CSV table of C-alpha atoms in Angstrom, one decimal:
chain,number,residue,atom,x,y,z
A,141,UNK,CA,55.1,71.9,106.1
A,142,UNK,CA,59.2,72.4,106.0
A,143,UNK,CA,60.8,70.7,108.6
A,144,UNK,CA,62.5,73.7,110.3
A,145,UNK,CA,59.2,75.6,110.7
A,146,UNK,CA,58.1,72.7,113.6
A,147,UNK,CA,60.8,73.9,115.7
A,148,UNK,CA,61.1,77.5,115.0
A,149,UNK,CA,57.5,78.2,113.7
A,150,UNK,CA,56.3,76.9,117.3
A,151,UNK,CA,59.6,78.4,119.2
A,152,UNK,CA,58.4,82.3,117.6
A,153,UNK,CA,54.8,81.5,118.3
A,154,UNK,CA,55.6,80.7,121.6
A,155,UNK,CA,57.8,84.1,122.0
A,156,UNK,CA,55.0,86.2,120.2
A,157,UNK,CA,53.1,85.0,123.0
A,158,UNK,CA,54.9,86.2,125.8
A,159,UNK,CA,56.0,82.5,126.4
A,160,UNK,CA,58.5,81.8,129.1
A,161,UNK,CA,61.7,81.3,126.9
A,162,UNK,CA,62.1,77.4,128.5
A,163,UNK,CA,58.5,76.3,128.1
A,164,UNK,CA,58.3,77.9,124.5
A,165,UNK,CA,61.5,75.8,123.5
A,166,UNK,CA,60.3,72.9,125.0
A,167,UNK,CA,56.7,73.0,123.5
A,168,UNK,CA,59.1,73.8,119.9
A,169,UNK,CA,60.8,70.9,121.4
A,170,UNK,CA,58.2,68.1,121.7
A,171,UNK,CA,56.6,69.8,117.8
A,172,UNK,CA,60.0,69.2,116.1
A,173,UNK,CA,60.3,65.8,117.9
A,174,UNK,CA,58.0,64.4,115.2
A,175,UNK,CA,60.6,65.4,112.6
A,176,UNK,CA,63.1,63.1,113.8
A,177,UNK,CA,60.8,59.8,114.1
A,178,UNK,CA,59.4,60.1,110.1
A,179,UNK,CA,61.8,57.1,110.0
A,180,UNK,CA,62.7,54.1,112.3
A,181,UNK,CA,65.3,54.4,114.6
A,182,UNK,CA,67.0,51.5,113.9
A,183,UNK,CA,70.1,51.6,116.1
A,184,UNK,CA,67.9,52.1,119.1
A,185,UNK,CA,67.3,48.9,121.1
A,186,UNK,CA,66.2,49.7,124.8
A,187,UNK,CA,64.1,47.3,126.8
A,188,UNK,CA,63.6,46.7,130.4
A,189,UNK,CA,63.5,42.9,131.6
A,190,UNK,CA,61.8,41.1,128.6
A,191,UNK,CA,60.2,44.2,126.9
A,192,UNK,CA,61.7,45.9,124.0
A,193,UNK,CA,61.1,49.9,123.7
A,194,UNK,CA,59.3,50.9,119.8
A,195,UNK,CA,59.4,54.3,119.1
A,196,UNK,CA,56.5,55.6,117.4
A,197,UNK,CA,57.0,56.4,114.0
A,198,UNK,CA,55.6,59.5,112.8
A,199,UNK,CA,55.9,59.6,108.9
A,200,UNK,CA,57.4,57.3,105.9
A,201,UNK,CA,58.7,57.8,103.0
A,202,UNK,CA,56.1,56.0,100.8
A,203,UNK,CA,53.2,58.3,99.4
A,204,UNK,CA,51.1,55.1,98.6
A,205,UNK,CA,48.4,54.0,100.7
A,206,UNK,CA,49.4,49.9,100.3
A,207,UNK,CA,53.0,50.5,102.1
A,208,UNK,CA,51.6,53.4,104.7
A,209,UNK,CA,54.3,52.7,107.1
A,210,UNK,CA,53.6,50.9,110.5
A,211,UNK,CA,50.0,51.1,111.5
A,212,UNK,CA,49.3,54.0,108.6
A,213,UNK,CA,51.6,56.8,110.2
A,214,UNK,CA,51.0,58.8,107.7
A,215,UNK,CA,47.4,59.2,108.4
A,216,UNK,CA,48.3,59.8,112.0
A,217,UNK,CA,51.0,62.2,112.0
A,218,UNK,CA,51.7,63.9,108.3
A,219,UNK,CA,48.0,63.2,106.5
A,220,UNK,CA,45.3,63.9,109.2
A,221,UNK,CA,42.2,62.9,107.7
A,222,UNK,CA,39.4,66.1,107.7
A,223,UNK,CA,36.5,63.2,107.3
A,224,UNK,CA,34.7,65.5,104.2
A,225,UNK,CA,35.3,68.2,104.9
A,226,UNK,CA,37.2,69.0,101.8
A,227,UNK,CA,34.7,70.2,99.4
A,228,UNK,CA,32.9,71.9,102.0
A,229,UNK,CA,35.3,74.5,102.6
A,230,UNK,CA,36.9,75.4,99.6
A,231,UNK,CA,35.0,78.2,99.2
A,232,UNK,CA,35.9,79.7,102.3
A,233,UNK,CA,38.6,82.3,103.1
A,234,UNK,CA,41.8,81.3,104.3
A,235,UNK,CA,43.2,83.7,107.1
A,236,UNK,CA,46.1,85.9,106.6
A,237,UNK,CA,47.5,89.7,107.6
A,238,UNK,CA,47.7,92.6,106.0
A,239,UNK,CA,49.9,95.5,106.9
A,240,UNK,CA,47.1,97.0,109.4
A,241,UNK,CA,47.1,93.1,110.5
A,242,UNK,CA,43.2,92.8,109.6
A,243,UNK,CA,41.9,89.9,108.0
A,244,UNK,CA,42.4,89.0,104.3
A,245,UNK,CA,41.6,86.5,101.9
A,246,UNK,CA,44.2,85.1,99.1
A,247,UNK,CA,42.9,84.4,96.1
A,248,UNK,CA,40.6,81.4,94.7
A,249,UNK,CA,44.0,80.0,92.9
A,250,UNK,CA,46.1,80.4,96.2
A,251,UNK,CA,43.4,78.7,98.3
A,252,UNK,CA,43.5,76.1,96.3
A,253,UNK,CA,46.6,75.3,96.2
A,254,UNK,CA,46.4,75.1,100.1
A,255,UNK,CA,44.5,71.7,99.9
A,256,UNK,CA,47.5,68.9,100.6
A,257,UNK,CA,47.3,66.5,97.1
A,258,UNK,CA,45.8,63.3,97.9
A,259,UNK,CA,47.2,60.1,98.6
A,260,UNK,CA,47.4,57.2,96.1
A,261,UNK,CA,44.1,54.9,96.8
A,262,UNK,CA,43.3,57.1,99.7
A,263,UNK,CA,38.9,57.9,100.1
A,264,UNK,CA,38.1,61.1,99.3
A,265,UNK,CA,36.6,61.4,102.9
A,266,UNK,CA,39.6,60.9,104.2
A,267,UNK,CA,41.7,63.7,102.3
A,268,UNK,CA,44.0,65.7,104.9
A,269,UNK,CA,42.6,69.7,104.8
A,270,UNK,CA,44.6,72.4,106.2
A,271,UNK,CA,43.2,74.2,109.5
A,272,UNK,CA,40.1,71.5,109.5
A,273,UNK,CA,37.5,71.1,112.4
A,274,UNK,CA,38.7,67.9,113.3
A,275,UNK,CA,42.1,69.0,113.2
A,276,UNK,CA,40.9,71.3,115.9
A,277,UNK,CA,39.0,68.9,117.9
A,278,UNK,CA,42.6,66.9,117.9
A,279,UNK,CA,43.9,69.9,120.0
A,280,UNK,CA,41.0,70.8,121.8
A,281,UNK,CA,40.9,67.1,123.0
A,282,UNK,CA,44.5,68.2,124.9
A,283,UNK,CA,42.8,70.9,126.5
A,284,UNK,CA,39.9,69.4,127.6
A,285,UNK,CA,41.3,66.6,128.7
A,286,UNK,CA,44.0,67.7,130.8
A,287,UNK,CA,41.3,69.1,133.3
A,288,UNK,CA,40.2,65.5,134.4
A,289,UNK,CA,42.0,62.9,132.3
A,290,UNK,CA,44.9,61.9,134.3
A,291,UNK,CA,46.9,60.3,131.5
A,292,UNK,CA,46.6,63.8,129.7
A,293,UNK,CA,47.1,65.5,132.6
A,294,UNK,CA,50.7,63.5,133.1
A,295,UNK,CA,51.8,64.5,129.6
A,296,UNK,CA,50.0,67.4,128.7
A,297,UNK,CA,52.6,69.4,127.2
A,298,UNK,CA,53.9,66.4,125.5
A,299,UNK,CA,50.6,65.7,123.9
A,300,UNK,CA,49.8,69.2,122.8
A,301,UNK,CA,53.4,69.9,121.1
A,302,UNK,CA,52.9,66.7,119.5
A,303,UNK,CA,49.9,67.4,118.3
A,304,UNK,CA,50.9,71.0,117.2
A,305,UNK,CA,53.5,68.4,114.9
A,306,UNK,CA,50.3,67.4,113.4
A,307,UNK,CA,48.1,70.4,113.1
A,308,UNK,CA,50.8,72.3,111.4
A,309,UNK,CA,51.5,69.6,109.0
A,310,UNK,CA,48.0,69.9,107.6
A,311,UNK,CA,49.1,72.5,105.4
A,312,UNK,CA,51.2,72.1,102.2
A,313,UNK,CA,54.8,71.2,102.7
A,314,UNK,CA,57.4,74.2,101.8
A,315,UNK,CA,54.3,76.6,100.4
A,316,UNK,CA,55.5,79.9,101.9
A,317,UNK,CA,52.1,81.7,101.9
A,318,UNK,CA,50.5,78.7,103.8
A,319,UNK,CA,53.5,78.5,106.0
A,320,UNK,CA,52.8,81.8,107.0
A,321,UNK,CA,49.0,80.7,107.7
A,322,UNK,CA,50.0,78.0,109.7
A,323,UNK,CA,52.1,80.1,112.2
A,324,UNK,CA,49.4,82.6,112.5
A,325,UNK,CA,47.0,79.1,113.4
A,326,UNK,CA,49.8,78.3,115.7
A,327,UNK,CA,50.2,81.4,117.9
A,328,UNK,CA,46.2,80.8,117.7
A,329,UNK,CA,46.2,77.5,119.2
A,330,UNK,CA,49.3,78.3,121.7
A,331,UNK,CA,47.3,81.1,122.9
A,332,UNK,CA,44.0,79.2,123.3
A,333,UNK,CA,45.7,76.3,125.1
A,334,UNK,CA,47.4,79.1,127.7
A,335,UNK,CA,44.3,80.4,128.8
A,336,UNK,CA,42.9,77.0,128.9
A,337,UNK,CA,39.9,77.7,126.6
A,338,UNK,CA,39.0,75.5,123.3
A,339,UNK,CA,39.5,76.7,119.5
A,340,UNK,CA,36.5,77.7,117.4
A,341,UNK,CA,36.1,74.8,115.4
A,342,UNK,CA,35.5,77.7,112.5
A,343,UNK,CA,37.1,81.4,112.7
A,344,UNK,CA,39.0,82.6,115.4
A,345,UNK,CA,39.2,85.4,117.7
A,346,UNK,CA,42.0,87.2,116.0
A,347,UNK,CA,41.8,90.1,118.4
A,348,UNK,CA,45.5,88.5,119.1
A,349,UNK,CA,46.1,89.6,115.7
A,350,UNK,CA,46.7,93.0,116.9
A,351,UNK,CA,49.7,91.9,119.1
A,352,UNK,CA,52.4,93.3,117.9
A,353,UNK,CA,55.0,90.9,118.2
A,354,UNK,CA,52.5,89.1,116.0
A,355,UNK,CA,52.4,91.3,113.8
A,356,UNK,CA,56.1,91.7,113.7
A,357,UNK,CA,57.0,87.9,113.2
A,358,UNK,CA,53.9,87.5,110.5
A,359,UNK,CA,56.2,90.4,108.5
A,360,UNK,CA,59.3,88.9,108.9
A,361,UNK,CA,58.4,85.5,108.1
A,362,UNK,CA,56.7,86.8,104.9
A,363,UNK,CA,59.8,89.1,104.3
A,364,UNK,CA,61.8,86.0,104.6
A,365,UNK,CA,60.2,84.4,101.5
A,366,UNK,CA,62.8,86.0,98.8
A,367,UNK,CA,65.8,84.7,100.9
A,368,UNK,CA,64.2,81.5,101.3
A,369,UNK,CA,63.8,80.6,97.7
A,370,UNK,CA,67.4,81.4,96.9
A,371,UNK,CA,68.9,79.4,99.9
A,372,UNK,CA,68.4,75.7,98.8
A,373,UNK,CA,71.1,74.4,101.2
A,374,UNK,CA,69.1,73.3,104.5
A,375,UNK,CA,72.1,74.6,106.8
A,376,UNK,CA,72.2,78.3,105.6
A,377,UNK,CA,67.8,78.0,105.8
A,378,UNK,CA,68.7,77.3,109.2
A,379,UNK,CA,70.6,80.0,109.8
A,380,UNK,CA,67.6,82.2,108.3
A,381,UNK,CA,65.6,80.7,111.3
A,382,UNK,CA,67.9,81.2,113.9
A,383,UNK,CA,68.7,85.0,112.9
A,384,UNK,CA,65.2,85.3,113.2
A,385,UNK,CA,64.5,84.1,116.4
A,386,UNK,CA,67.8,85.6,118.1
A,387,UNK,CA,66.1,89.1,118.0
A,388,UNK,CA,62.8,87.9,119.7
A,389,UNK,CA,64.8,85.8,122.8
A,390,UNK,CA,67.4,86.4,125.5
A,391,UNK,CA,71.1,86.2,124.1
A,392,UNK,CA,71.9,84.1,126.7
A,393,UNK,CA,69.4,81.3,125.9
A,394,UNK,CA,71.0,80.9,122.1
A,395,UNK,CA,71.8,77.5,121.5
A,396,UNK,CA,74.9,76.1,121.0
A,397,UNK,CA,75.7,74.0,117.8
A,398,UNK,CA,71.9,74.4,117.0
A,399,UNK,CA,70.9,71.5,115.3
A,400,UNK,CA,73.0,68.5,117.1
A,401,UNK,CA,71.5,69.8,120.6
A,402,UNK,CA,68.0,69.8,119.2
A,403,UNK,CA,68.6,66.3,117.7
A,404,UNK,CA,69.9,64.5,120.3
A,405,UNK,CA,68.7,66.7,123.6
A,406,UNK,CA,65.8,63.9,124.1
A,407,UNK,CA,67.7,60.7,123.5
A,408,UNK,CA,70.6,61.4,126.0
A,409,UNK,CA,68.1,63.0,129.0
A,410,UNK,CA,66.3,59.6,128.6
A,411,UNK,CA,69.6,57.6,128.6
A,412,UNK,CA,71.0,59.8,131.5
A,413,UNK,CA,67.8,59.7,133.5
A,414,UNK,CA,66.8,55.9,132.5
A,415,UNK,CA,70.6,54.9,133.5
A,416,UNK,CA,70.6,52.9,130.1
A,417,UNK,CA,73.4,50.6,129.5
A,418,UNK,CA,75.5,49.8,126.3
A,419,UNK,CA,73.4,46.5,126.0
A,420,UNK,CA,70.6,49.1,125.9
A,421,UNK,CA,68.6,47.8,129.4
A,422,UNK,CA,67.3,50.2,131.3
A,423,UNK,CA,68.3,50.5,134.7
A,424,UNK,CA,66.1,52.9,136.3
A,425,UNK,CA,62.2,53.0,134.6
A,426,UNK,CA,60.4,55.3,136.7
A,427,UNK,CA,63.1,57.9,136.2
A,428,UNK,CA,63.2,57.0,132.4
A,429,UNK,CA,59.4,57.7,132.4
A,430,UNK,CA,60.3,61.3,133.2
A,431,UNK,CA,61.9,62.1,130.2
A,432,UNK,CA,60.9,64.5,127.6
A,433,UNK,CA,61.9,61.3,124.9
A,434,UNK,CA,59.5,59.2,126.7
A,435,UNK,CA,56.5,61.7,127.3
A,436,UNK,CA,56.8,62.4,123.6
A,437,UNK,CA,56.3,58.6,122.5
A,438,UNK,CA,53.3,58.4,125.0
A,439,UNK,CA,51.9,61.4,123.7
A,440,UNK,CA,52.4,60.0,120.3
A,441,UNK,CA,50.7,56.3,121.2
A,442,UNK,CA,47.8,58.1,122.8
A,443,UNK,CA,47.5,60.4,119.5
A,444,UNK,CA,47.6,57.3,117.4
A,445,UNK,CA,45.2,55.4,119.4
A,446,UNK,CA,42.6,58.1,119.7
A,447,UNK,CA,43.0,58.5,115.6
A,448,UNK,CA,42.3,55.0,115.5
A,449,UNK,CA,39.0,55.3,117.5
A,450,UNK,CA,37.9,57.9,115.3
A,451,UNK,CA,38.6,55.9,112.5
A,452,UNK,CA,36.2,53.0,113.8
A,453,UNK,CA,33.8,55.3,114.3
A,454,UNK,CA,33.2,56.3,111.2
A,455,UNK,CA,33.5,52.6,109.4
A,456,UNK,CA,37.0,52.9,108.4
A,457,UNK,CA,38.1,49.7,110.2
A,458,UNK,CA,40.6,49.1,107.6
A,459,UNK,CA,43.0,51.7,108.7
A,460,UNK,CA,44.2,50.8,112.0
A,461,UNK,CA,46.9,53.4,113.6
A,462,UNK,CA,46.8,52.0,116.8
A,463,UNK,CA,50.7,51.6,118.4
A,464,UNK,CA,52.1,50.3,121.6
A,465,UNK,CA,55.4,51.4,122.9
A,466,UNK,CA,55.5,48.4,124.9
A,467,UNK,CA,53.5,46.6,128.0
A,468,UNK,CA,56.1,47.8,130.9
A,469,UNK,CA,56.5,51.2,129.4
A,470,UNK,CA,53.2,52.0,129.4
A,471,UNK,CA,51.9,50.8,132.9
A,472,UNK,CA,52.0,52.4,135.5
């Protein structure tokens, strides 16, 4: 999945849905966060007392399965195994609009081309398949959960824009057609997680489908195809983006300088709300727990951890994704 579409792909669903403007961005927000940790953040060194901060890495650059990345991150965040289910569903229709916004099916060729390529050395049970069942039981763990589960319940939001990170990147990355699949999955997993009820685990109800601001945005996104393909420089895509969601949000609630505020928004509210020093100590740890910086990396450790689990489970002991942000950040 492109990197812009985290952000603005969850910030439109979010809108289509009648969203609050604030919690759509934030939920957009805590999606794109996973973006901006593919790769180490080297220059950050916060710790309180004895205890160094490590941000959870959600991706590296390295396709092959012998350099994964810390604790295979790739399998965590930007691979999400679908345990078999690969040759089980190729046969079955992928989900998109037509003009009346009914159900269609692309073609065998297109559907194929929707499967994400497999890793070097990866197990054919563990090859990553867009919109799978356990991709769904990810998010409807977020739902469940946050009824009785009071870590969930603390970072709820968090966890499920985190997780939408993941979910979304199950599809190929920069393949228009199942770009424009995923956002339809994502206004269909927003919409589930408002009312509080769990995803199908196959199909959907895509009564929704015949909202019209859904329908709208589907158009536009697929209109937006042509421009796309002729824009390679990532600043003027971005501009596609943002053009696109001014006409569906409050003037007033436009950014300002875009891209820096989205980049560094969650780094300085946990440096202003942790009181973090120069030497990088942090002063006040209970505030810096409130922070949308620190509820993502929690989310993101739980997500790992839980992957991890699942792994075991089902014998594959050899890929551990299990993280730790550190002892006194995580107590409580």
């Amino acid at each position: 999945m492109t990197s812009l579409f985290h952000f603005y792909g969850t910030y439109l669903a979010g809108l289509a849905l009648n969203f609050e403007p604030k919690r759509a961005r934030l939920l957009a927000k805590y999606a794109g966060q996973g973006v901006l940790q593919r790769v180490p953040q080297k220059t950050l060194n916060w710790h309180c007392d004895s205890t160094y901060l490590t941000p959870i890495q959600t991706g590296c650059a390295d396709n092959n399965i012998d350099s994964f990345g810390p604790a295979h991150c790739k399998l965590a965040f930007s691979h999400l195994p679908a345990f078999g289910e690969y040759e089980q569903r190729m046969g079955e229709p992928a989900l998109l609009l037509d003009e009346a916004g009914l159900s269609t099916s692309p073609s065998g060729r297109l559907a194929e081309t929707m499967i994400k390529p497999q890793l070097n050395k990866l197990p054919a049970f563990l090859m990553c398949q867009p919109d799978s069942r356990f991709s769904r039981r990810m998010l409807n763990d977020v739902i469940f959960k946050s009824r009785y589960h009071n870590e969930v319940q603390r970072m709820s939001e968090a966890l499920f824009g985190c997780r939408l990170y993941v979910y979304q990147s199950t599809w190929p990355l920069a393949h228009w057609p199942a770009l424009c699949q995923s956002w339809l999955a994502t206004c269909y997993a927003l919409d589930c997680w408002q009312h509080n009820k769990p995803l199908k685990l196959f199909g959907n109800d895509w009564k929704m489908c015949r909202n019209a601001r859904v329908q709208a945005i589907y158009r536009r996104l697929c209109a937006m195809y042509p421009q796309m393909i002729k824009t390679p420089n990532s600043v003027s895509r971005e501009r596609l983006w943002t053009a696109l969601l001014s006409e569906y949000k409050m003037p007033e609630l436009a950014d300002k300088g875009n891209t820096a505020s989205r980049e560094t928004a969650f780094l300085e509210q946990a440096r202003r709300y942790g009181q973090i020093t120069k030497a990088g100590r942090i002063l006040a740890l209970s505030q810096f727990r409130e922070s949308n910086w620190y509820k993502f990396n929690l989310a993101a450790t739980y997500h790992c951890n839980w992957l991890s689990r699942q792994l075991h489970h089902r014998g594959f002991n050899q890929f551990d994704t299990r993280q730790c942000l550190g002892s006194a950040f995580v107590s409580y």
